[in-house]
CSV table of C-alpha atoms in Angstrom, one decimal:
chain,number,residue,atom,x,y,z
A,15,MET,CA,10.8,-5.1,19.9
A,16,ASN,CA,8.2,-7.6,21.7
A,17,PRO,CA,6.3,-9.1,19.2
A,18,TRP,CA,3.9,-10.4,21.5
A,19,ARG,CA,3.6,-7.1,23.4
A,20,PRO,CA,-0.3,-7.3,24.6
A,21,GLY,CA,-2.7,-5.4,22.0
A,22,ARG,CA,-0.3,-6.0,18.9
A,23,GLN,CA,-3.0,-7.8,16.3
A,24,SER,CA,-1.8,-12.0,15.9
A,25,LEU,CA,-2.4,-14.3,13.1
A,26,ARG,CA,-2.1,-17.6,15.3
A,27,ARG,CA,-4.5,-15.5,17.4
A,28,ARG,CA,-6.1,-15.0,15.0
A,29,LEU,CA,-6.7,-18.3,12.9
A,30,LEU,CA,-6.9,-20.4,16.4
A,31,THR,CA,-9.8,-17.9,17.4
A,32,THR,CA,-11.7,-18.3,13.5
A,33,VAL,CA,-11.1,-22.2,14.0
A,34,MET,CA,-12.9,-22.5,17.7
A,35,VAL,CA,-15.3,-20.1,17.7
A,36,PRO,CA,-17.5,-22.7,15.2
A,37,LEU,CA,-16.1,-26.1,17.0
A,38,LEU,CA,-18.1,-24.1,19.9
A,39,VAL,CA,-21.1,-23.4,17.8
A,40,LEU,CA,-20.4,-26.9,16.4
A,41,LEU,CA,-20.5,-28.6,19.7
A,42,LEU,CA,-23.9,-26.6,21.0
A,43,LEU,CA,-25.9,-27.8,17.2
A,44,ASN,CA,-24.5,-31.0,17.8
A,45,SER,CA,-26.1,-30.9,21.5
A,46,LEU,CA,-28.9,-30.0,20.3
A,47,ILE,CA,-29.4,-32.5,17.4
A,48,THR,CA,-28.2,-35.4,20.0
A,49,TYR,CA,-30.7,-34.4,22.3
A,50,VAL,CA,-33.9,-34.4,19.5
A,51,GLY,CA,-32.5,-36.8,18.2
A,52,ALA,CA,-32.2,-39.0,21.8
A,53,LEU,CA,-36.0,-37.5,22.2
A,54,ILE,CA,-36.7,-39.3,19.2
A,55,TYR,CA,-35.4,-42.4,19.7
A,56,ALA,CA,-36.9,-42.0,23.8
A,57,ASN,CA,-40.5,-41.3,21.7
A,58,HIS,CA,-40.3,-45.0,20.0
A,59,VAL,CA,-39.1,-46.5,22.9
A,60,HIS,CA,-42.6,-45.4,24.6
A,61,ASP,CA,-44.9,-45.7,22.5
A,62,GLU,CA,-43.8,-49.3,22.0
A,63,ASN,CA,-44.8,-49.5,25.4
A,64,LEU,CA,-47.7,-47.6,25.4
A,65,ILE,CA,-49.5,-50.2,22.8
A,66,ASP,CA,-47.5,-53.2,24.6
A,67,ASP,CA,-49.5,-51.7,27.6
A,68,THR,CA,-52.7,-51.5,25.9
A,69,LEU,CA,-52.9,-54.2,24.3
A,70,ALA,CA,-52.1,-56.5,27.1
A,71,LEU,CA,-54.9,-54.5,29.4
A,72,VAL,CA,-57.4,-56.1,26.0
A,73,GLN,CA,-56.0,-59.2,27.5
A,74,MET,CA,-56.7,-58.6,30.9
A,75,MET,CA,-60.6,-57.9,29.8
A,76,ALA,CA,-61.1,-60.3,27.7
A,77,THR,CA,-59.9,-63.4,30.0
A,78,GLN,CA,-59.7,-62.3,33.8
A,79,SER,CA,-62.6,-60.1,33.9
A,80,GLN,CA,-65.8,-61.7,34.3
A,81,ASP,CA,-67.7,-58.7,35.7
A,82,GLY,CA,-66.2,-56.3,33.4
A,83,ARG,CA,-64.2,-54.5,36.1
A,84,ILE,CA,-60.4,-54.4,36.8
A,85,SER,CA,-59.5,-54.9,40.0
A,86,PRO,CA,-57.5,-52.3,42.8
A,87,GLN,CA,-54.3,-54.6,42.2
A,88,ALA,CA,-53.9,-54.5,38.7
A,89,GLN,CA,-54.8,-50.5,38.3
A,90,PHE,CA,-52.7,-49.7,40.8
A,91,LEU,CA,-50.0,-51.5,38.5
A,92,LEU,CA,-50.7,-50.0,35.4
A,93,GLU,CA,-51.0,-46.2,36.9
A,94,TYR,CA,-47.7,-46.9,38.8
A,95,GLU,CA,-45.2,-44.3,37.5
A,96,PRO,CA,-42.1,-43.5,40.0
A,97,GLU,CA,-41.7,-40.1,38.4
A,98,GLY,CA,-45.0,-38.9,37.1
A,99,ARG,CA,-48.3,-41.1,36.5
A,100,ASN,CA,-49.6,-43.7,34.5
A,101,TYR,CA,-53.4,-43.0,32.9
A,102,PHE,CA,-55.9,-45.9,32.0
A,103,SER,CA,-59.3,-45.9,31.2
A,104,VAL,CA,-62.7,-48.4,29.8
A,105,PHE,CA,-64.8,-46.9,28.4
A,106,SER,CA,-68.5,-49.0,27.1
A,107,VAL,CA,-70.4,-47.6,24.5
A,108,LYS,CA,-74.0,-48.5,26.1
A,109,GLU,CA,-72.3,-48.1,30.0
A,110,GLY,CA,-69.9,-45.1,29.9
A,111,LEU,CA,-66.8,-45.6,32.1
A,112,ILE,CA,-66.1,-49.1,33.2
A,113,GLY,CA,-63.0,-48.3,35.3
A,114,GLY,CA,-60.1,-45.7,35.0
A,115,ASN,CA,-59.8,-41.8,35.0
A,116,PRO,CA,-62.7,-40.2,34.0
A,117,SER,CA,-60.7,-37.7,31.8
A,118,LEU,CA,-59.0,-39.7,29.4
A,119,HIS,CA,-61.3,-40.5,26.8
A,120,PRO,CA,-60.0,-41.0,23.6
A,121,PRO,CA,-60.8,-37.2,21.0
A,122,ASP,CA,-63.1,-37.9,18.3
A,123,GLY,CA,-61.7,-39.7,15.3
A,124,VAL,CA,-59.0,-40.8,17.0
A,125,PHE,CA,-60.4,-44.6,15.9
A,126,THR,CA,-60.1,-45.9,12.8
A,127,ALA,CA,-61.3,-49.7,10.9
A,128,SER,CA,-58.3,-50.5,11.5
A,129,PRO,CA,-57.9,-53.1,14.7
A,130,GLU,CA,-54.3,-51.6,15.8
A,131,PRO,CA,-54.3,-49.3,19.1
A,132,ARG,CA,-53.7,-45.6,18.2
A,133,LEU,CA,-51.6,-43.0,19.6
A,134,TYR,CA,-52.1,-39.5,20.3
A,135,GLY,CA,-51.2,-36.3,22.7
A,136,ILE,CA,-53.3,-35.3,25.3
A,137,GLN,CA,-53.9,-33.3,27.7
A,138,ILE,CA,-54.6,-34.0,31.9
A,139,GLU,CA,-54.4,-32.0,35.0
A,140,LYS,CA,-51.8,-29.5,32.6
A,141,HIS,CA,-50.1,-32.2,32.1
A,142,ALA,CA,-48.7,-33.3,28.2
A,143,LEU,CA,-49.4,-37.5,28.1
A,144,ARG,CA,-48.9,-39.8,25.2
A,145,ALA,CA,-52.0,-42.3,24.7
A,146,ALA,CA,-53.2,-45.4,22.9
A,147,SER,CA,-56.2,-46.5,22.2
A,148,VAL,CA,-58.9,-48.9,21.1
A,149,MET,CA,-62.1,-50.8,20.4
A,150,MET,CA,-62.9,-55.0,21.5
A,151,THR,CA,-65.4,-55.6,22.5
A,152,ASN,CA,-67.4,-56.3,25.3
A,153,PRO,CA,-66.7,-60.2,26.6
A,154,ARG,CA,-70.2,-59.5,28.4
A,155,ASP,CA,-72.2,-58.3,25.9
A,156,ALA,CA,-71.3,-58.8,22.2
A,157,ASN,CA,-73.3,-56.2,21.3
A,158,ASP,CA,-71.0,-53.4,23.0
A,159,GLN,CA,-68.2,-51.9,22.3
A,160,LEU,CA,-65.2,-50.6,25.0
A,161,GLU,CA,-62.8,-48.0,24.4
A,162,VAL,CA,-59.7,-49.0,26.1
A,163,THR,CA,-56.8,-46.4,26.8
A,164,VAL,CA,-53.7,-46.2,28.2
A,165,ALA,CA,-51.8,-43.1,28.7
A,166,GLU,CA,-48.2,-42.0,30.4
A,167,THR,CA,-46.7,-38.9,31.0
A,168,LEU,CA,-43.7,-37.6,28.6
A,169,HIS,CA,-40.8,-37.5,32.0
A,170,ASP,CA,-39.2,-40.5,31.6
A,171,ARG,CA,-38.7,-39.8,27.7
A,172,HIS,CA,-37.1,-35.8,28.2
A,173,VAL,CA,-35.3,-37.8,31.8
A,174,GLU,CA,-33.7,-40.4,28.3
A,175,ALA,CA,-32.7,-38.4,26.5
A,176,ARG,CA,-31.3,-35.5,28.3
A,177,GLN,CA,-28.8,-39.0,29.9
A,178,ILE,CA,-28.2,-39.9,26.8
A,179,LEU,CA,-27.2,-36.2,25.7
A,180,LEU,CA,-25.1,-36.1,28.6
A,181,LEU,CA,-23.6,-39.6,27.6
A,182,SER,CA,-22.4,-37.9,24.4
A,183,ILE,CA,-21.2,-34.8,25.4
A,184,PRO,CA,-18.2,-35.8,27.3
A,185,ALA,CA,-16.9,-38.1,24.2
A,186,GLN,CA,-17.9,-34.5,21.9
A,187,THR,CA,-16.3,-32.5,24.2
A,188,LEU,CA,-12.8,-34.7,23.8
A,189,LEU,CA,-13.4,-35.0,20.6
A,190,ILE,CA,-13.2,-30.8,19.8
A,191,VAL,CA,-10.7,-30.5,22.3
A,192,ALA,CA,-8.1,-33.0,19.9
A,193,VAL,CA,-9.2,-30.8,16.4
A,194,PHE,CA,-8.1,-27.5,18.9
A,195,LEU,CA,-4.9,-28.9,19.3
A,196,LEU,CA,-4.8,-30.7,15.8
A,197,VAL,CA,-5.3,-27.0,14.1
A,198,TRP,CA,-3.0,-25.9,16.8
A,199,LEU,CA,-0.1,-27.6,15.9
A,200,GLY,CA,-0.8,-27.2,12.5
A,201,VAL,CA,-0.9,-23.2,12.8
A,202,ARG,CA,2.0,-23.2,14.7
A,203,THR,CA,3.5,-25.4,12.2
A,204,GLY,CA,2.2,-23.8,8.7
A,205,LEU,CA,3.2,-20.4,10.3
A,206,ARG,CA,6.7,-21.7,11.1
A,207,GLN,CA,7.7,-21.9,7.2
A,208,LEU,CA,7.8,-18.7,7.1
A,209,ASP,CA,10.8,-18.3,9.2
A,210,PRO,CA,13.0,-18.9,6.0
A,211,LEU,CA,11.0,-15.9,4.3
A,212,THR,CA,11.7,-13.4,7.2
A,213,THR,CA,15.0,-14.8,7.7
A,214,GLN,CA,15.4,-14.1,4.0
A,215,LEU,CA,14.2,-10.8,4.6
A,216,ALA,CA,16.0,-9.3,7.6
A,217,ASN,CA,19.1,-10.4,6.3
A,218,ARG,CA,19.4,-8.0,3.0
A,219,GLU,CA,20.9,-4.9,3.6
A,220,HIS,CA,20.6,-2.9,0.3
A,221,ASP,CA,19.4,-5.3,-1.8
A,222,LEU,CA,15.8,-5.1,-3.4
A,223,ALA,CA,16.1,-8.2,-5.6
A,224,PRO,CA,12.3,-10.0,-6.0
A,225,ILE,CA,12.0,-12.2,-3.7
A,226,GLY,CA,10.4,-14.8,-6.4
A,227,ASP,CA,7.7,-17.3,-6.4
A,228,GLN,CA,10.4,-20.2,-5.5
A,229,ALA,CA,10.5,-21.2,-2.0
A,230,VAL,CA,7.5,-19.6,-1.0
A,231,PRO,CA,3.7,-21.2,0.3
A,232,VAL,CA,0.6,-20.8,-2.3
A,233,GLU,CA,-1.0,-18.9,0.7
A,234,ILE,CA,1.7,-15.9,0.7
A,235,LEU,CA,2.5,-15.7,-2.3
A,236,PRO,CA,0.4,-12.6,-3.0
A,237,LEU,CA,2.5,-11.0,-0.3
A,238,THR,CA,5.3,-11.4,-1.7
A,239,ARG,CA,4.5,-10.4,-5.0
A,240,THR,CA,3.1,-7.5,-3.5
A,241,ILE,CA,6.2,-6.6,-1.6
A,242,ASP,CA,8.0,-7.8,-4.7
A,243,GLY,CA,6.3,-4.9,-6.5
A,244,LEU,CA,7.2,-2.5,-3.8
A,245,PHE,CA,10.9,-3.6,-3.9
A,246,ALA,CA,10.3,-2.8,-7.9
A,247,ARG,CA,9.0,0.9,-7.0
A,248,LEU,CA,12.1,1.1,-4.4
A,249,ARG,CA,14.6,0.1,-7.6
A,250,GLY,CA,12.7,2.8,-9.6
A,251,MET,CA,12.3,5.5,-7.5
A,252,LEU,CA,16.4,4.5,-6.2
A,253,ALA,CA,17.5,4.8,-10.1
A,254,LEU,CA,15.4,7.9,-10.5
A,255,HIS,CA,17.4,10.1,-8.0
A,256,GLU,CA,20.5,8.3,-9.0
A,257,ARG,CA,20.0,9.5,-12.8
A,258,PHE,CA,19.0,12.4,-11.1
A,259,ILE,CA,22.1,13.1,-8.8
A,260,ALA,CA,23.7,12.1,-11.8
A,261,ASP,CA,22.5,14.2,-14.5
A,262,ALA,CA,22.9,17.1,-11.9
A,263,ALA,CA,26.5,16.9,-11.1
A,264,HIS,CA,27.1,16.5,-15.4
A,265,GLN,CA,24.6,19.6,-16.3
A,266,LEU,CA,26.4,21.4,-13.5
A,267,ARG,CA,29.7,21.3,-13.8
A,268,THR,CA,30.2,23.3,-16.8
A,269,PRO,CA,28.5,26.6,-15.0
A,270,LEU,CA,30.2,25.9,-11.6
A,271,ALA,CA,33.4,26.0,-13.3
A,272,GLY,CA,32.9,28.7,-15.0
A,273,LEU,CA,30.9,30.2,-12.2
A,274,SER,CA,34.4,29.7,-10.4
A,275,VAL,CA,37.3,30.7,-13.0
A,276,HIS,CA,35.1,34.6,-13.5
A,277,ALA,CA,34.8,35.0,-10.1
A,278,GLU,CA,38.6,34.3,-10.0
A,279,ARG,CA,38.7,37.2,-12.8
A,280,ALA,CA,36.5,39.4,-10.7
A,281,GLN,CA,38.7,39.4,-8.1
A,282,ALA,CA,42.0,39.5,-9.9
A,283,SER,CA,41.9,42.8,-11.9
A,284,SER,CA,41.4,46.2,-10.5
A,285,ASP,CA,40.0,46.9,-14.6
A,286,PRO,CA,36.1,47.9,-14.1
A,287,ALA,CA,35.5,46.9,-17.4
A,288,THR,CA,36.9,43.6,-17.0
A,289,ILE,CA,35.1,42.8,-13.3
A,290,SER,CA,32.0,44.3,-15.7
A,291,ASP,CA,32.7,41.2,-18.2
A,292,ALA,CA,32.9,38.2,-15.7
A,293,LEU,CA,29.7,39.8,-13.9
A,294,LYS,CA,27.7,39.1,-16.8
A,295,HIS,CA,29.3,35.5,-17.6
A,296,ILE,CA,28.4,34.8,-13.9
A,297,GLN,CA,25.4,36.1,-14.3
A,298,ARG,CA,24.4,34.0,-17.5
A,299,LEU,CA,25.4,31.1,-16.2
A,300,ILE,CA,23.6,31.5,-13.2
A,301,GLN,CA,21.1,31.8,-15.8
A,302,ARG,CA,22.2,28.3,-17.1
A,303,ALA,CA,22.0,26.6,-13.8
A,304,ASN,CA,19.5,27.3,-13.1
A,305,ARG,CA,17.1,26.6,-15.9
A,306,THR,CA,19.3,23.2,-16.3
A,307,SER,CA,18.5,22.4,-12.7
A,308,SER,CA,14.4,23.6,-13.1
A,309,GLN,CA,14.7,21.0,-16.3
A,310,LEU,CA,16.6,18.0,-14.1
A,311,LEU,CA,13.1,18.5,-11.6
A,312,ALA,CA,10.8,18.4,-14.5
A,313,LEU,CA,12.6,15.7,-16.1
A,314,THR,CA,12.5,13.7,-12.7
A,315,ARG,CA,8.7,13.9,-12.1
A,316,ALA,CA,8.2,13.1,-15.8
A,317,GLN,CA,9.9,9.6,-15.5
A,318,THR,CA,7.6,9.1,-12.9
A,319,THR,CA,5.2,6.1,-16.4
A,320,GLU,CA,2.7,5.0,-12.7
A,321,HIS,CA,0.0,7.0,-11.9
A,322,ASP,CA,-1.6,7.6,-9.0
A,323,VAL,CA,-5.1,7.9,-8.2
A,324,GLY,CA,-6.3,11.6,-8.4
A,325,ASP,CA,-3.5,11.8,-10.6
A,326,SER,CA,-5.4,12.4,-14.2
A,327,GLU,CA,-8.2,14.0,-14.5
A,328,PRO,CA,-11.3,14.7,-18.0
A,329,LEU,CA,-9.3,18.0,-19.6
A,330,ASN,CA,-11.2,19.4,-22.2
A,331,LEU,CA,-8.2,20.5,-25.1
A,332,ALA,CA,-9.9,22.4,-27.2
A,333,THR,CA,-10.1,25.0,-23.7
A,334,LEU,CA,-6.5,24.1,-22.6
A,335,ILE,CA,-4.5,24.5,-25.3
A,336,PRO,CA,-5.3,28.2,-26.3
A,337,GLU,CA,-5.1,29.7,-23.0
A,338,LEU,CA,-1.6,28.2,-22.1
A,339,VAL,CA,-0.3,29.3,-25.7
A,340,GLY,CA,-1.7,32.5,-24.4
A,341,GLN,CA,0.8,32.8,-21.6
A,342,ARG,CA,3.2,32.6,-23.9
A,343,VAL,CA,3.0,35.5,-26.4
A,344,HIS,CA,4.6,38.0,-24.4
A,345,GLU,CA,7.8,35.9,-24.5
A,346,ALA,CA,7.2,35.3,-28.1
A,347,LEU,CA,6.6,39.0,-28.3
A,348,ALA,CA,10.1,40.0,-27.1
A,349,ALA,CA,12.1,37.4,-29.1
A,350,ASN,CA,10.8,38.6,-32.3
A,351,ILE,CA,9.1,34.9,-33.6
A,352,ASP,CA,5.5,35.1,-34.5
A,353,LEU,CA,3.8,32.6,-32.3
A,354,GLY,CA,-0.3,31.5,-33.4
A,355,TYR,CA,-2.6,28.8,-32.5
A,356,ASP,CA,-4.9,27.3,-35.0
A,357,GLY,CA,-7.1,24.7,-34.0
A,358,GLN,CA,-11.0,23.0,-34.0
A,359,SER,CA,-13.5,23.9,-33.0
A,360,GLY,CA,-15.6,21.7,-30.9
A,361,PRO,CA,-14.3,19.8,-27.0
A,362,LEU,CA,-11.4,17.4,-27.9
A,363,TRP,CA,-11.3,15.6,-24.9
A,364,ILE,CA,-8.7,13.6,-22.9
A,365,ASP,CA,-7.9,12.2,-20.1
A,366,GLY,CA,-4.8,14.3,-19.0
A,367,ASP,CA,-2.9,16.4,-16.6
A,368,ARG,CA,-2.8,19.8,-16.2
A,369,HIS,CA,0.4,20.5,-15.0
A,370,ARG,CA,2.6,17.7,-17.1
A,371,LEU,CA,0.2,18.7,-20.3
A,372,GLN,CA,2.0,22.9,-19.3
A,373,GLU,CA,4.8,21.2,-19.1
A,374,MET,CA,5.2,19.8,-22.2
A,375,LEU,CA,3.5,22.4,-23.7
A,376,ASP,CA,6.3,25.4,-22.8
A,377,ASN,CA,9.2,22.8,-23.1
A,378,LEU,CA,8.1,23.1,-27.0
A,379,ILE,CA,7.2,26.2,-27.0
A,380,ASP,CA,10.9,27.2,-25.5
A,381,ASN,CA,12.7,25.2,-28.4
A,382,GLY,CA,11.1,26.7,-31.2
A,383,LEU,CA,12.1,30.5,-29.0
A,384,ARG,CA,15.8,29.1,-29.1
A,385,TYR,CA,16.6,27.8,-31.8
A,386,ALA,CA,13.9,28.9,-34.5
A,387,GLY,CA,16.0,32.2,-34.8
A,388,SER,CA,14.4,36.1,-35.1
A,389,GLY,CA,11.8,36.7,-37.4
A,390,ALA,CA,10.4,33.3,-37.5
A,391,LEU,CA,6.7,31.9,-37.0
A,392,MET,CA,5.5,29.8,-34.5
A,393,THR,CA,1.9,27.6,-35.3
A,394,VAL,CA,0.0,25.6,-32.1
A,395,GLU,CA,-2.3,23.2,-34.1
A,396,LEU,CA,-5.3,20.9,-32.6
A,397,TRP,CA,-7.7,18.6,-34.6
A,398,ARG,CA,-9.3,15.7,-34.1
A,399,ASP,CA,-7.9,13.0,-36.2
A,400,GLY,CA,-11.0,9.3,-35.4
A,401,GLU,CA,-10.3,8.1,-32.3
A,402,ASP,CA,-7.1,10.1,-31.4
A,403,ILE,CA,-6.7,14.4,-31.1
A,404,CYS,CA,-3.0,15.5,-32.0
A,405,LEU,CA,-1.1,18.6,-30.7
A,406,ALA,CA,1.1,19.8,-33.6
A,407,VAL,CA,3.9,22.4,-32.4
A,408,GLU,CA,6.0,23.7,-35.7
A,409,ASP,CA,7.8,26.8,-36.7
A,410,ASN,CA,9.6,27.6,-39.8
A,411,GLY,CA,13.3,27.5,-38.9
A,412,PRO,CA,16.6,26.2,-40.0
A,413,GLY,CA,15.1,22.7,-39.2
A,414,VAL,CA,17.0,19.8,-38.0
A,415,PRO,CA,19.1,17.2,-40.6
A,416,PRO,CA,17.1,14.1,-40.6
A,417,ALA,CA,19.5,12.0,-39.4
A,418,TRP,CA,19.3,13.2,-35.8
A,419,LEU,CA,15.4,13.4,-35.9
A,420,GLU,CA,15.2,10.0,-34.0
A,421,ARG,CA,17.7,11.2,-31.6
A,422,LEU,CA,15.1,14.1,-30.4
A,423,GLY,CA,14.2,12.9,-27.1
A,424,GLU,CA,16.9,11.3,-25.3
A,425,ARG,CA,18.5,13.2,-22.8
A,426,PHE,CA,21.0,15.5,-23.3
A,427,PHE,CA,21.5,14.8,-26.7
A,428,ARG,CA,21.9,18.3,-28.8
A,429,VAL,CA,22.2,18.4,-32.6
A,430,PRO,CA,25.5,19.2,-33.5
A,431,GLY,CA,26.5,22.2,-35.2
A,432,SER,CA,23.7,24.3,-33.0
A,433,ASP,CA,25.4,27.7,-31.4
A,434,GLU,CA,22.2,28.4,-29.1
A,435,GLU,CA,23.1,26.8,-25.0
A,436,GLY,CA,21.3,24.7,-24.3
A,437,SER,CA,20.4,21.2,-22.1
A,438,GLY,CA,18.9,19.0,-24.5
A,439,LEU,CA,16.2,18.3,-21.6
A,440,GLY,CA,13.3,20.3,-23.3
A,441,LEU,CA,12.3,17.9,-25.5
A,442,ALA,CA,13.5,14.1,-23.9
A,443,ILE,CA,11.0,16.4,-21.8
A,444,VAL,CA,8.3,15.6,-23.6
A,445,GLN,CA,9.1,12.5,-24.6
A,446,ARG,CA,8.0,11.5,-21.0
A,447,ILE,CA,5.3,13.3,-20.2
A,448,VAL,CA,3.6,11.6,-23.9
A,449,GLU,CA,4.6,8.5,-22.1
A,450,TRP,CA,2.5,9.4,-19.1
A,451,HIS,CA,-0.4,10.1,-21.0
A,452,GLY,CA,-0.5,7.0,-23.3
A,453,ALA,CA,0.5,9.1,-26.4
A,454,ARG,CA,3.0,8.9,-29.0
A,455,VAL,CA,5.4,12.0,-30.6
A,456,ARG,CA,6.4,11.4,-34.2
A,457,TYR,CA,9.6,14.7,-35.2
A,458,PHE,CA,9.7,15.5,-38.9
A,459,ASN,CA,10.7,18.7,-40.7
A,460,ALA,CA,7.9,20.9,-41.7
A,461,SER,CA,8.6,21.0,-45.6
A,462,SER,CA,12.5,20.7,-47.9
A,463,ASP,CA,13.2,24.2,-46.8
A,464,GLY,CA,14.1,22.8,-43.3
A,465,GLY,CA,11.2,24.1,-40.0
A,466,LEU,CA,11.2,21.6,-37.5
A,467,ARG,CA,6.9,19.8,-36.2
A,468,VAL,CA,6.3,17.7,-32.9
A,469,GLU,CA,3.1,16.0,-33.3
A,470,VAL,CA,1.4,14.3,-30.5
A,471,ILE,CA,-1.4,11.9,-30.8
A,472,PHE,CA,-3.5,11.5,-27.9
A,473,PRO,CA,-6.4,8.9,-27.7
A,474,ALA,CA,-9.2,11.0,-27.2
A,475,MET,CA,-11.4,9.9,-24.1
A,476,PRO,CA,-14.7,8.3,-24.8
A,477,HIS,CA,-17.9,9.9,-24.3
A,478,THR,CA,-19.2,7.5,-21.7
A,479,GLU,CA,-16.1,7.8,-19.5
A,480,ARG,CA,-16.8,11.8,-19.2
A,481,LEU,CA,-20.3,12.1,-17.9
A,482,ILE,CA,-19.5,9.9,-14.8
């Protein structure tokens, strides 16, 4: 399989794209900043030259103009510009325009008490101009003032700014290319550090041991830890499968062997009574194998301790438990056992799974039906105790010797001396379901005369959570 086929996502390509796009944006932004900076610099230089030209015109008017007029040669030099046009004007307060462009008149408010030329922007003949104006005393009339103005178009300023930009772009582009190459080499070298991990995983066959954090780059630790979590879940699932196979082989060996023996008896005998007896044993062994296999599957499901989204929901035990108990009344009557319910009024909410709770209660009731004996009493109780909700199943049967109470809930454990057939899985299933719900279970004799009492204590669901 080609990992580089078109359409496949590439981490290297994504990293380079993630870096390249900002670099191109940075190049454009830097070019804009460079152009604006160059334009500011060009404006500063030209403004200085404009002020010098204005002062030069003032000096010429004061020293060389005997009649207050400007010679045609001086006017040509003032207005000459290869790519545009320069402007000047000299206005007398008394006489009006003395020379230059009549449209170039300083706006009101330009002049102040300062003798320095004033810079401002103006528009003439659809041309944007930059102008400098200054007031001087008329050399022919001391009582008259002259407004001297020199202006130029903005063409040269923009040309110089573009020239500076064009000079800087190649250097900036070269720098961006160099940075991109360095990033490409860095990404390529960095991704190569994944090769040992890839090789390590590729060389594994059935090894689900954790990868660990040694020699793993910090940036991919979340990935390796997620893989370790997956390995842990797989190990747990495989352990459940292996345990199920071992349990099935252990529990089904005896009924299968019995089936074989009684089948051979039926085949070898012509006596109808013997054949009938053998068939009865076969039927009983089949029922036992069926129950054992069902309990093994239930135990395997109950041993899954992790919660998935949607596995649990708010359950009101005050309505659920009586319903489940009612479903077993007919079986209790058939076994000549008085099955009853005693529950507290009012809602009793927990966060749980209905099917698992039914499986748990069925196994508790089955345990009583099987071992309490004919004529026994069995009561299912439900009440609230502070922040806990308690469920109890009690019978008045023979009970369990105190030495064996702690072992109740172990897989395949059966109280020694019991004559009833069983797989020893019922209370083990109860134990696992209780753990799945984050609850706890207690086993003890109901009284000194016997009788087993099993109590399951669930954490109550807060009222605010029930409203969500």
